[in-house]
Amino acid sequence: MGPASRLHWGTADGFGGTITAKVTVDESGKITDLVLTGEDETPDSAQHMYVFCFVSYK
């Protein structure tokens, strides 16, 4: 993460536990990294969370 980058994060309840989304944004507002964690979730659930976070952030 660069000096002017900002980290935004949030959590949501999934079917198998908590899903955490961490989004890194550079100084121009461009998303430079997105990390989703939810160890007990299915890959489909993570896909839906990605879409929700990306659309909500924009």
Backbone as XML, in Angstrom:
<?xml version="1.0"?>
<chain id="A" units="angstrom">
  <residue number="1" name="MET">
    <atom name="N" x="0.856" y="-1.168" z="0.000"/>
    <atom name="CA" x="0.000" y="0.000" z="0.000"/>
    <atom name="C" x="0.901" y="1.230" z="0.000"/>
  </residue>
  <residue number="2" name="GLY">
    <atom name="N" x="0.666" y="2.144" z="-0.939"/>
    <atom name="CA" x="1.469" y="3.360" z="-1.037"/>
    <atom name="C" x="1.110" y="4.365" z="0.027"/>
  </residue>
  <residue number="3" name="PRO">
    <atom name="N" x="1.884" y="5.449" z="0.127"/>
    <atom name="CA" x="1.671" y="6.430" z="1.185"/>
    <atom name="C" x="0.319" y="7.131" z="1.117"/>
  </residue>
  <residue number="4" name="ALA">
    <atom name="N" x="-0.244" y="7.309" z="-0.089"/>
    <atom name="CA" x="-1.524" y="8.005" z="-0.209"/>
    <atom name="C" x="-2.695" y="7.031" z="-0.358"/>
  </residue>
  <residue number="5" name="SER">
    <atom name="N" x="-2.437" y="5.733" z="-0.310"/>
    <atom name="CA" x="-3.501" y="4.746" z="-0.436"/>
    <atom name="C" x="-4.314" y="4.686" z="0.847"/>
  </residue>
  <residue number="6" name="ARG">
    <atom name="N" x="-5.582" y="4.309" z="0.688"/>
    <atom name="CA" x="-6.470" y="4.162" z="1.839"/>
    <atom name="C" x="-7.057" y="2.765" z="1.830"/>
  </residue>
  <residue number="7" name="LEU">
    <atom name="N" x="-7.213" y="2.187" z="3.003"/>
    <atom name="CA" x="-7.805" y="0.870" z="3.149"/>
    <atom name="C" x="-9.200" y="1.028" z="3.732"/>
  </residue>
  <residue number="8" name="HIS">
    <atom name="N" x="-10.175" y="0.466" z="3.042"/>
    <atom name="CA" x="-11.564" y="0.450" z="3.517"/>
    <atom name="C" x="-11.924" y="-1.006" z="3.757"/>
  </residue>
  <residue number="9" name="TRP">
    <atom name="N" x="-12.689" y="-1.279" z="4.799"/>
    <atom name="CA" x="-13.062" y="-2.657" z="5.055"/>
    <atom name="C" x="-14.444" y="-2.716" z="5.660"/>
  </residue>
  <residue number="10" name="GLY">
    <atom name="N" x="-15.041" y="-3.882" z="5.521"/>
    <atom name="CA" x="-16.365" y="-4.105" z="6.085"/>
    <atom name="C" x="-16.599" y="-5.591" z="6.251"/>
  </residue>
  <residue number="11" name="THR">
    <atom name="N" x="-17.613" y="-5.919" z="7.014"/>
    <atom name="CA" x="-17.947" y="-7.317" z="7.247"/>
    <atom name="C" x="-19.435" y="-7.528" z="7.006"/>
  </residue>
  <residue number="12" name="ALA">
    <atom name="N" x="-19.771" y="-8.765" z="6.720"/>
    <atom name="CA" x="-21.167" y="-9.159" z="6.542"/>
    <atom name="C" x="-21.318" y="-10.587" z="7.031"/>
  </residue>
  <residue number="13" name="ASP">
    <atom name="N" x="-22.514" y="-10.931" z="7.462"/>
    <atom name="CA" x="-22.791" y="-12.298" z="7.890"/>
    <atom name="C" x="-23.086" y="-13.148" z="6.668"/>
  </residue>
  <residue number="14" name="GLY">
    <atom name="N" x="-22.318" y="-14.215" z="6.507"/>
    <atom name="CA" x="-22.559" y="-15.173" z="5.437"/>
    <atom name="C" x="-23.266" y="-16.382" z="6.003"/>
  </residue>
  <residue number="15" name="PHE">
    <atom name="N" x="-23.514" y="-17.373" z="5.170"/>
    <atom name="CA" x="-24.162" y="-18.595" z="5.637"/>
    <atom name="C" x="-23.248" y="-19.397" z="6.551"/>
  </residue>
  <residue number="16" name="GLY">
    <atom name="N" x="-21.927" y="-19.314" z="6.310"/>
    <atom name="CA" x="-20.988" y="-20.097" z="7.102"/>
    <atom name="C" x="-20.197" y="-19.283" z="8.097"/>
  </residue>
  <residue number="17" name="GLY">
    <atom name="N" x="-20.553" y="-18.025" z="8.292"/>
    <atom name="CA" x="-19.821" y="-17.178" z="9.227"/>
    <atom name="C" x="-19.629" y="-15.789" z="8.658"/>
  </residue>
  <residue number="18" name="THR">
    <atom name="N" x="-18.650" y="-15.096" z="9.155"/>
    <atom name="CA" x="-18.398" y="-13.716" z="8.759"/>
    <atom name="C" x="-17.559" y="-13.653" z="7.496"/>
  </residue>
  <residue number="19" name="ILE">
    <atom name="N" x="-17.957" y="-12.749" z="6.589"/>
    <atom name="CA" x="-17.184" y="-12.449" z="5.383"/>
    <atom name="C" x="-16.594" y="-11.063" z="5.585"/>
  </residue>
  <residue number="20" name="THR">
    <atom name="N" x="-15.299" y="-10.927" z="5.320"/>
    <atom name="CA" x="-14.629" y="-9.634" z="5.443"/>
    <atom name="C" x="-14.132" y="-9.191" z="4.076"/>
  </residue>
  <residue number="21" name="ALA">
    <atom name="N" x="-14.384" y="-7.930" z="3.745"/>
    <atom name="CA" x="-13.894" y="-7.348" z="2.487"/>
    <atom name="C" x="-12.945" y="-6.211" z="2.837"/>
  </residue>
  <residue number="22" name="LYS">
    <atom name="N" x="-11.758" y="-6.230" z="2.232"/>
    <atom name="CA" x="-10.771" y="-5.159" z="2.406"/>
    <atom name="C" x="-10.462" y="-4.595" z="1.023"/>
  </residue>
  <residue number="23" name="VAL">
    <atom name="N" x="-10.691" y="-3.295" z="0.847"/>
    <atom name="CA" x="-10.496" y="-2.634" z="-0.441"/>
    <atom name="C" x="-9.445" y="-1.552" z="-0.276"/>
  </residue>
  <residue number="24" name="THR">
    <atom name="N" x="-8.391" y="-1.614" z="-1.104"/>
    <atom name="CA" x="-7.362" y="-0.582" z="-1.104"/>
    <atom name="C" x="-7.619" y="0.344" z="-2.283"/>
  </residue>
  <residue number="25" name="VAL">
    <atom name="N" x="-7.613" y="1.649" z="-1.998"/>
    <atom name="CA" x="-7.906" y="2.671" z="-3.001"/>
    <atom name="C" x="-6.731" y="3.640" z="-3.054"/>
  </residue>
  <residue number="26" name="ASP">
    <atom name="N" x="-6.253" y="3.952" z="-4.275"/>
    <atom name="CA" x="-5.138" y="4.896" z="-4.378"/>
    <atom name="C" x="-5.636" y="6.337" z="-4.314"/>
  </residue>
  <residue number="27" name="GLU">
    <atom name="N" x="-4.696" y="7.282" z="-4.408"/>
    <atom name="CA" x="-5.030" y="8.700" z="-4.233"/>
    <atom name="C" x="-5.976" y="9.232" z="-5.305"/>
  </residue>
  <residue number="28" name="SER">
    <atom name="N" x="-6.072" y="8.558" z="-6.455"/>
    <atom name="CA" x="-6.994" y="9.012" z="-7.507"/>
    <atom name="C" x="-8.373" y="8.368" z="-7.386"/>
  </residue>
  <residue number="29" name="GLY">
    <atom name="N" x="-8.544" y="7.476" z="-6.407"/>
    <atom name="CA" x="-9.826" y="6.812" z="-6.208"/>
    <atom name="C" x="-9.943" y="5.467" z="-6.899"/>
  </residue>
  <residue number="30" name="LYS">
    <atom name="N" x="-8.861" y="5.008" z="-7.512"/>
    <atom name="CA" x="-8.853" y="3.725" z="-8.213"/>
    <atom name="C" x="-8.675" y="2.580" z="-7.222"/>
  </residue>
  <residue number="31" name="ILE">
    <atom name="N" x="-9.498" y="1.532" z="-7.351"/>
    <atom name="CA" x="-9.352" y="0.344" z="-6.519"/>
    <atom name="C" x="-8.103" y="-0.401" z="-6.990"/>
  </residue>
  <residue number="32" name="THR">
    <atom name="N" x="-7.166" y="-0.593" z="-6.069"/>
    <atom name="CA" x="-5.915" y="-1.260" z="-6.427"/>
    <atom name="C" x="-5.809" y="-2.663" z="-5.854"/>
  </residue>
  <residue number="33" name="ASP">
    <atom name="N" x="-6.656" y="-3.001" z="-4.899"/>
    <atom name="CA" x="-6.625" y="-4.342" z="-4.321"/>
    <atom name="C" x="-7.962" y="-4.624" z="-3.659"/>
  </residue>
  <residue number="34" name="LEU">
    <atom name="N" x="-8.383" y="-5.869" z="-3.732"/>
    <atom name="CA" x="-9.603" y="-6.314" z="-3.071"/>
    <atom name="C" x="-9.345" y="-7.698" z="-2.518"/>
  </residue>
  <residue number="35" name="VAL">
    <atom name="N" x="-9.524" y="-7.853" z="-1.206"/>
    <atom name="CA" x="-9.314" y="-9.146" z="-0.553"/>
    <atom name="C" x="-10.591" y="-9.521" z="0.176"/>
  </residue>
  <residue number="36" name="LEU">
    <atom name="N" x="-11.121" y="-10.701" z="-0.152"/>
    <atom name="CA" x="-12.309" y="-11.223" z="0.522"/>
    <atom name="C" x="-11.909" y="-12.451" z="1.313"/>
  </residue>
  <residue number="37" name="THR">
    <atom name="N" x="-12.343" y="-12.507" z="2.566"/>
    <atom name="CA" x="-12.086" y="-13.690" z="3.378"/>
    <atom name="C" x="-13.391" y="-14.154" z="3.994"/>
  </residue>
  <residue number="38" name="GLY">
    <atom name="N" x="-13.541" y="-15.426" z="4.061"/>
    <atom name="CA" x="-14.703" y="-16.078" z="4.650"/>
    <atom name="C" x="-14.423" y="-17.567" z="4.589"/>
  </residue>
  <residue number="39" name="GLU">
    <atom name="N" x="-13.634" y="-18.030" z="5.511"/>
    <atom name="CA" x="-13.089" y="-19.376" z="5.458"/>
    <atom name="C" x="-14.149" y="-20.462" z="5.325"/>
  </residue>
  <residue number="40" name="ASP">
    <atom name="N" x="-15.331" y="-20.247" z="5.862"/>
    <atom name="CA" x="-16.370" y="-21.281" z="5.831"/>
    <atom name="C" x="-17.428" y="-21.016" z="4.765"/>
  </residue>
  <residue number="41" name="GLU">
    <atom name="N" x="-17.139" y="-20.125" z="3.830"/>
    <atom name="CA" x="-18.095" y="-19.792" z="2.775"/>
    <atom name="C" x="-17.797" y="-20.547" z="1.493"/>
  </residue>
  <residue number="42" name="THR">
    <atom name="N" x="-18.813" y="-20.720" z="0.681"/>
    <atom name="CA" x="-18.621" y="-21.337" z="-0.625"/>
    <atom name="C" x="-18.105" y="-20.279" z="-1.597"/>
  </residue>
  <residue number="43" name="PRO">
    <atom name="N" x="-17.424" y="-20.666" z="-2.661"/>
    <atom name="CA" x="-16.929" y="-19.691" z="-3.642"/>
    <atom name="C" x="-18.036" y="-18.814" z="-4.216"/>
  </residue>
  <residue number="44" name="ASP">
    <atom name="N" x="-19.234" y="-19.348" z="-4.402"/>
    <atom name="CA" x="-20.354" y="-18.548" z="-4.912"/>
    <atom name="C" x="-20.675" y="-17.380" z="-3.995"/>
  </residue>
  <residue number="45" name="SER">
    <atom name="N" x="-20.639" y="-17.613" z="-2.686"/>
    <atom name="CA" x="-20.938" y="-16.545" z="-1.732"/>
    <atom name="C" x="-19.918" y="-15.425" z="-1.845"/>
  </residue>
  <residue number="46" name="ALA">
    <atom name="N" x="-18.657" y="-15.767" z="-2.013"/>
    <atom name="CA" x="-17.614" y="-14.758" z="-2.149"/>
    <atom name="C" x="-17.825" y="-13.948" z="-3.424"/>
  </residue>
  <residue number="47" name="GLN">
    <atom name="N" x="-18.267" y="-14.594" z="-4.494"/>
    <atom name="CA" x="-18.545" y="-13.896" z="-5.749"/>
    <atom name="C" x="-19.626" y="-12.843" z="-5.545"/>
  </residue>
  <residue number="48" name="HIS">
    <atom name="N" x="-20.694" y="-13.189" z="-4.850"/>
    <atom name="CA" x="-21.777" y="-12.235" z="-4.601"/>
    <atom name="C" x="-21.298" y="-11.076" z="-3.737"/>
  </residue>
  <residue number="49" name="MET">
    <atom name="N" x="-20.461" y="-11.349" z="-2.751"/>
    <atom name="CA" x="-19.925" y="-10.308" z="-1.887"/>
    <atom name="C" x="-19.044" y="-9.366" z="-2.693"/>
  </residue>
  <residue number="50" name="TYR">
    <atom name="N" x="-18.240" y="-9.908" z="-3.606"/>
    <atom name="CA" x="-17.388" y="-9.083" z="-4.456"/>
    <atom name="C" x="-18.239" y="-8.107" z="-5.270"/>
  </residue>
  <residue number="51" name="VAL">
    <atom name="N" x="-19.275" y="-8.612" z="-5.898"/>
    <atom name="CA" x="-20.146" y="-7.757" z="-6.715"/>
    <atom name="C" x="-20.793" y="-6.701" z="-5.843"/>
  </residue>
  <residue number="52" name="PHE">
    <atom name="N" x="-21.288" y="-7.080" z="-4.672"/>
    <atom name="CA" x="-21.934" y="-6.124" z="-3.769"/>
    <atom name="C" x="-20.956" y="-5.032" z="-3.343"/>
  </residue>
  <residue number="53" name="CYS">
    <atom name="N" x="-19.761" y="-5.413" z="-2.948"/>
    <atom name="CA" x="-18.771" y="-4.421" z="-2.500"/>
    <atom name="C" x="-18.356" y="-3.494" z="-3.629"/>
  </residue>
  <residue number="54" name="PHE">
    <atom name="N" x="-18.096" y="-4.054" z="-4.800"/>
    <atom name="CA" x="-17.633" y="-3.234" z="-5.916"/>
    <atom name="C" x="-18.713" y="-2.249" z="-6.345"/>
  </residue>
  <residue number="55" name="VAL">
    <atom name="N" x="-19.935" y="-2.713" z="-6.486"/>
    <atom name="CA" x="-21.028" y="-1.849" z="-6.916"/>
    <atom name="C" x="-21.340" y="-0.819" z="-5.838"/>
  </residue>
  <residue number="56" name="SER">
    <atom name="N" x="-21.328" y="-1.235" z="-4.574"/>
    <atom name="CA" x="-21.625" y="-0.305" z="-3.481"/>
    <atom name="C" x="-20.566" y="0.777" z="-3.358"/>
  </residue>
  <residue number="57" name="TYR">
    <atom name="N" x="-19.303" y="0.407" z="-3.596"/>
    <atom name="CA" x="-18.228" y="1.382" z="-3.446"/>
    <atom name="C" x="-18.305" y="2.465" z="-4.507"/>
  </residue>
  <residue number="58" name="LYS">
    <atom name="N" x="-18.625" y="2.072" z="-5.746"/>
    <atom name="CA" x="-18.706" y="3.025" z="-6.844"/>
    <atom name="C" x="-19.871" y="3.927" z="-6.597"/>
  </residue>
</chain>
